[in-house]
Amino acid sequence: MIEILTNRLMLIPCSLDIAKSLVFHRKELEQRSPIEFPLNWPSPYVKGFLPYYIECLEKEDEESYECGLWLIIKFEEKKIIGDILMQGKPNKEGIVELSYHVDELFNDESIAYEAVDAFIDWLTYHKSVKKVIMECSIAQNQAIRLYNRLGMICSKKDGEILVWEIQKKDLQ
């Protein structure tokens, strides 16, 4: 299984077994896992995505794990603190859309930056992704600061939604 390691974090793709356990056997998963699953994780957005994700993983091969839900784990504490959702495989132009969520207790900007930056680096190196797109509302000041810090550019405003993108220069 792939692991992306940073100074404080480990990012791993959510396996079919973990996804199914989150939906159908959460209490047993919490008891058996060496990793702590916070009560407020996954986010409502990811909870709604899990049935679709499970269905896709059952139809596809193991490589599909890389193109879906990733767990952000603070490895010193052995605790899931958030997730990154890769919304499908990169298209033929090398473009992929991401979203992220970090638990409120750990949601300092440095943790989110460390996780998203490491994930984008992995995508551009291992998956030949040329452009990453992320969205936020105009009221999400923390996300806007994060995207600016990552070097992303706001490319579009659609009502209350801002669309951000980053292109890796070395892949153009």
mmCIF file of C-alpha atoms in Angstrom:
data_model
loop_
_atom_site.group_PDB
_atom_site.id
_atom_site.type_symbol
_atom_site.label_atom_id
_atom_site.label_comp_id
_atom_site.label_asym_id
_atom_site.label_seq_id
_atom_site.Cartn_x
_atom_site.Cartn_y
_atom_site.Cartn_z
ATOM 1 C CA MET A 1 0.000 0.000 0.000
ATOM 2 C CA ILE A 2 1.162 3.495 -0.813
ATOM 3 C CA GLU A 3 2.092 5.832 2.023
ATOM 4 C CA ILE A 4 2.922 9.508 1.727
ATOM 5 C CA LEU A 5 4.998 10.578 4.720
ATOM 6 C CA THR A 6 5.722 14.081 5.992
ATOM 7 C CA ASN A 7 7.279 15.314 9.241
ATOM 8 C CA ARG A 8 4.061 14.730 11.209
ATOM 9 C CA LEU A 9 1.641 12.999 8.891
ATOM 10 C CA MET A 10 1.007 9.838 6.962
ATOM 11 C CA LEU A 11 -1.430 9.872 4.055
ATOM 12 C CA ILE A 12 -2.792 6.529 2.888
ATOM 13 C CA PRO A 13 -5.537 5.575 0.438
ATOM 14 C CA CYS A 14 -8.711 4.280 2.079
ATOM 15 C CA SER A 15 -8.973 0.589 1.312
ATOM 16 C CA LEU A 16 -12.197 -1.199 0.452
ATOM 17 C CA ASP A 17 -12.130 -2.937 3.846
ATOM 18 C CA ILE A 18 -11.821 0.335 5.754
ATOM 19 C CA ALA A 19 -14.513 2.012 3.649
ATOM 20 C CA LYS A 20 -16.947 -0.866 4.224
ATOM 21 C CA SER A 21 -16.130 -0.955 7.923
ATOM 22 C CA LEU A 22 -16.794 2.780 8.233
ATOM 23 C CA VAL A 23 -20.265 2.284 6.765
ATOM 24 C CA PHE A 24 -21.293 -1.085 8.185
ATOM 25 C CA HIS A 25 -19.077 -1.944 11.184
ATOM 26 C CA ARG A 26 -17.804 1.329 12.643
ATOM 27 C CA LYS A 27 -17.743 0.207 16.311
ATOM 28 C CA GLU A 28 -15.830 -2.962 15.502
ATOM 29 C CA LEU A 29 -13.384 -0.980 13.363
ATOM 30 C CA GLU A 30 -12.781 1.460 16.226
ATOM 31 C CA GLN A 31 -12.143 -1.422 18.652
ATOM 32 C CA ARG A 32 -9.751 -3.376 16.413
ATOM 33 C CA SER A 33 -7.831 -0.636 14.641
ATOM 34 C CA PRO A 34 -4.499 0.620 15.989
ATOM 35 C CA ILE A 35 -5.537 4.003 14.550
ATOM 36 C CA GLU A 36 -8.085 6.154 16.370
ATOM 37 C CA PHE A 37 -11.153 7.226 14.375
ATOM 38 C CA PRO A 38 -12.621 10.479 15.751
ATOM 39 C CA LEU A 39 -16.388 10.530 16.266
ATOM 40 C CA ASN A 40 -16.843 13.483 13.884
ATOM 41 C CA TRP A 41 -14.894 11.797 11.085
ATOM 42 C CA PRO A 42 -15.572 11.314 8.261
ATOM 43 C CA SER A 43 -17.136 14.623 7.315
ATOM 44 C CA PRO A 44 -20.751 14.594 6.043
ATOM 45 C CA TYR A 45 -19.437 15.098 2.495
ATOM 46 C CA VAL A 46 -17.246 11.986 2.716
ATOM 47 C CA LYS A 47 -20.023 9.979 4.415
ATOM 48 C CA GLY A 48 -22.205 10.682 1.414
ATOM 49 C CA PHE A 49 -19.375 9.695 -0.931
ATOM 50 C CA LEU A 50 -18.521 6.373 0.777
ATOM 51 C CA PRO A 51 -21.273 4.188 -0.807
ATOM 52 C CA TYR A 52 -20.224 5.358 -4.287
ATOM 53 C CA TYR A 53 -16.548 4.845 -3.395
ATOM 54 C CA ILE A 54 -17.228 1.297 -2.168
ATOM 55 C CA GLU A 55 -19.102 0.496 -5.366
ATOM 56 C CA CYS A 56 -16.223 1.822 -7.496
ATOM 57 C CA LEU A 57 -13.612 -0.142 -5.544
ATOM 58 C CA GLU A 58 -15.604 -3.354 -5.882
ATOM 59 C CA LYS A 59 -15.654 -2.926 -9.678
ATOM 60 C CA GLU A 60 -12.079 -1.729 -10.174
ATOM 61 C CA ASP A 61 -8.590 -2.928 -9.384
ATOM 62 C CA GLU A 62 -6.414 -1.956 -6.417
ATOM 63 C CA GLU A 63 -4.998 1.053 -8.297
ATOM 64 C CA SER A 64 -8.389 2.707 -7.882
ATOM 65 C CA TYR A 65 -7.601 3.223 -4.192
ATOM 66 C CA GLU A 66 -5.219 5.967 -5.260
ATOM 67 C CA CYS A 67 -7.977 7.916 -7.022
ATOM 68 C CA GLY A 68 -10.456 8.391 -4.235
ATOM 69 C CA LEU A 69 -10.412 8.871 -0.497
ATOM 70 C CA TRP A 70 -7.120 9.335 1.350
ATOM 71 C CA LEU A 71 -6.780 9.330 5.129
ATOM 72 C CA ILE A 72 -4.682 11.978 6.869
ATOM 73 C CA ILE A 73 -3.135 10.381 9.953
ATOM 74 C CA LYS A 74 -1.123 12.167 12.619
ATOM 75 C CA PHE A 75 1.222 9.271 13.135
ATOM 76 C CA GLU A 76 2.675 10.172 16.554
ATOM 77 C CA GLU A 77 -0.832 10.083 17.983
ATOM 78 C CA LYS A 78 -2.041 7.296 15.662
ATOM 79 C CA LYS A 79 -5.179 9.260 14.929
ATOM 80 C CA ILE A 80 -7.049 10.119 11.748
ATOM 81 C CA ILE A 81 -7.302 13.885 11.611
ATOM 82 C CA GLY A 82 -8.816 14.375 8.179
ATOM 83 C CA ASP A 83 -9.024 13.313 4.579
ATOM 84 C CA ILE A 84 -8.252 14.280 1.032
ATOM 85 C CA LEU A 85 -10.729 13.365 -1.648
ATOM 86 C CA MET A 86 -9.424 12.949 -5.177
ATOM 87 C CA GLN A 87 -12.505 13.240 -7.330
ATOM 88 C CA GLY A 88 -11.705 10.640 -9.957
ATOM 89 C CA LYS A 89 -8.614 9.718 -11.902
ATOM 90 C CA PRO A 90 -6.689 12.461 -13.700
ATOM 91 C CA ASN A 91 -8.282 13.178 -17.080
ATOM 92 C CA LYS A 92 -6.354 12.882 -20.349
ATOM 93 C CA GLU A 93 -5.062 16.458 -19.943
ATOM 94 C CA GLY A 94 -3.626 15.542 -16.527
ATOM 95 C CA ILE A 95 -6.190 17.531 -14.535
ATOM 96 C CA VAL A 96 -7.651 16.357 -11.236
ATOM 97 C CA GLU A 97 -9.962 17.936 -8.655
ATOM 98 C CA LEU A 98 -9.276 17.647 -4.922
ATOM 99 C CA SER A 99 -11.030 18.560 -1.705
ATOM 100 C CA TYR A 100 -9.790 18.211 1.848
ATOM 101 C CA HIS A 101 -11.069 18.207 5.406
ATOM 102 C CA VAL A 102 -9.072 18.456 8.623
ATOM 103 C CA ASP A 103 -10.612 17.870 12.064
ATOM 104 C CA GLU A 104 -11.293 21.127 13.927
ATOM 105 C CA LEU A 105 -9.009 20.074 16.796
ATOM 106 C CA PHE A 106 -6.043 19.752 14.418
ATOM 107 C CA ASN A 107 -7.041 22.339 11.854
ATOM 108 C CA ASP A 108 -4.121 24.669 12.108
ATOM 109 C CA GLU A 109 -2.984 25.908 8.741
ATOM 110 C CA SER A 110 0.370 24.146 8.952
ATOM 111 C CA ILE A 111 -1.234 20.674 9.165
ATOM 112 C CA ALA A 112 -3.546 21.306 6.209
ATOM 113 C CA TYR A 113 -0.652 22.796 4.225
ATOM 114 C CA GLU A 114 1.621 19.841 5.023
ATOM 115 C CA ALA A 115 -1.014 17.307 3.945
ATOM 116 C CA VAL A 116 -2.243 18.996 0.761
ATOM 117 C CA ASP A 117 1.240 20.061 -0.368
ATOM 118 C CA ALA A 118 2.609 16.522 0.070
ATOM 119 C CA PHE A 119 -0.373 15.074 -1.786
ATOM 120 C CA ILE A 120 -0.022 17.490 -4.711
ATOM 121 C CA ASP A 121 3.714 16.713 -4.903
ATOM 122 C CA TRP A 122 2.945 12.983 -4.974
ATOM 123 C CA LEU A 123 0.293 13.475 -7.675
ATOM 124 C CA THR A 124 2.562 15.485 -9.934
ATOM 125 C CA TYR A 125 5.481 13.081 -9.540
ATOM 126 C CA HIS A 126 3.757 9.673 -9.565
ATOM 127 C CA LYS A 127 0.589 10.313 -11.524
ATOM 128 C CA SER A 128 1.844 12.877 -14.052
ATOM 129 C CA VAL A 129 -0.846 15.316 -12.948
ATOM 130 C CA LYS A 130 -0.323 18.692 -14.602
ATOM 131 C CA LYS A 131 -3.085 20.707 -12.944
ATOM 132 C CA VAL A 132 -4.867 20.435 -9.606
ATOM 133 C CA ILE A 133 -8.202 22.176 -9.054
ATOM 134 C CA MET A 134 -9.781 22.908 -5.664
ATOM 135 C CA GLU A 135 -12.848 24.911 -4.643
ATOM 136 C CA CYS A 136 -13.988 26.880 -1.614
ATOM 137 C CA SER A 137 -16.605 29.447 -0.755
ATOM 138 C CA ILE A 138 -15.703 33.117 -0.515
ATOM 139 C CA ALA A 139 -16.284 32.872 3.257
ATOM 140 C CA GLN A 140 -13.663 30.132 3.827
ATOM 141 C CA ASN A 141 -10.771 32.403 4.771
ATOM 142 C CA GLN A 142 -8.598 29.564 6.051
ATOM 143 C CA ALA A 143 -8.914 27.641 2.765
ATOM 144 C CA ILE A 144 -8.187 30.809 0.776
ATOM 145 C CA ARG A 145 -5.001 31.397 2.820
ATOM 146 C CA LEU A 146 -4.009 27.745 2.317
ATOM 147 C CA TYR A 147 -4.517 27.879 -1.444
ATOM 148 C CA ASN A 148 -2.507 31.098 -1.674
ATOM 149 C CA ARG A 149 0.285 29.541 0.403
ATOM 150 C CA LEU A 150 0.306 26.509 -1.897
ATOM 151 C CA GLY A 151 0.825 28.846 -4.853
ATOM 152 C CA MET A 152 -2.639 28.259 -6.291
ATOM 153 C CA ILE A 153 -4.338 30.907 -8.403
ATOM 154 C CA CYS A 154 -8.027 31.772 -8.181
ATOM 155 C CA SER A 155 -9.121 31.128 -11.757
ATOM 156 C CA LYS A 156 -12.876 31.543 -11.481
ATOM 157 C CA LYS A 157 -15.613 32.938 -9.265
ATOM 158 C CA ASP A 158 -19.045 31.376 -9.647
ATOM 159 C CA GLY A 159 -21.392 33.115 -7.231
ATOM 160 C CA GLU A 160 -20.136 32.254 -3.747
ATOM 161 C CA ILE A 161 -17.673 29.602 -5.016
ATOM 162 C CA LEU A 162 -14.031 30.253 -5.867
ATOM 163 C CA VAL A 163 -12.165 27.836 -8.121
ATOM 164 C CA TRP A 164 -8.431 27.549 -7.502
ATOM 165 C CA GLU A 165 -5.788 25.818 -9.607
ATOM 166 C CA ILE A 166 -2.109 25.102 -9.628
ATOM 167 C CA GLN A 167 -0.040 23.949 -12.569
ATOM 168 C CA LYS A 168 3.339 22.399 -12.009
ATOM 169 C CA LYS A 169 5.792 24.288 -14.202
ATOM 170 C CA ASP A 170 8.170 21.374 -14.594
ATOM 171 C CA LEU A 171 5.414 19.266 -16.219
ATOM 172 C CA GLN A 172 4.274 21.748 -18.852
#
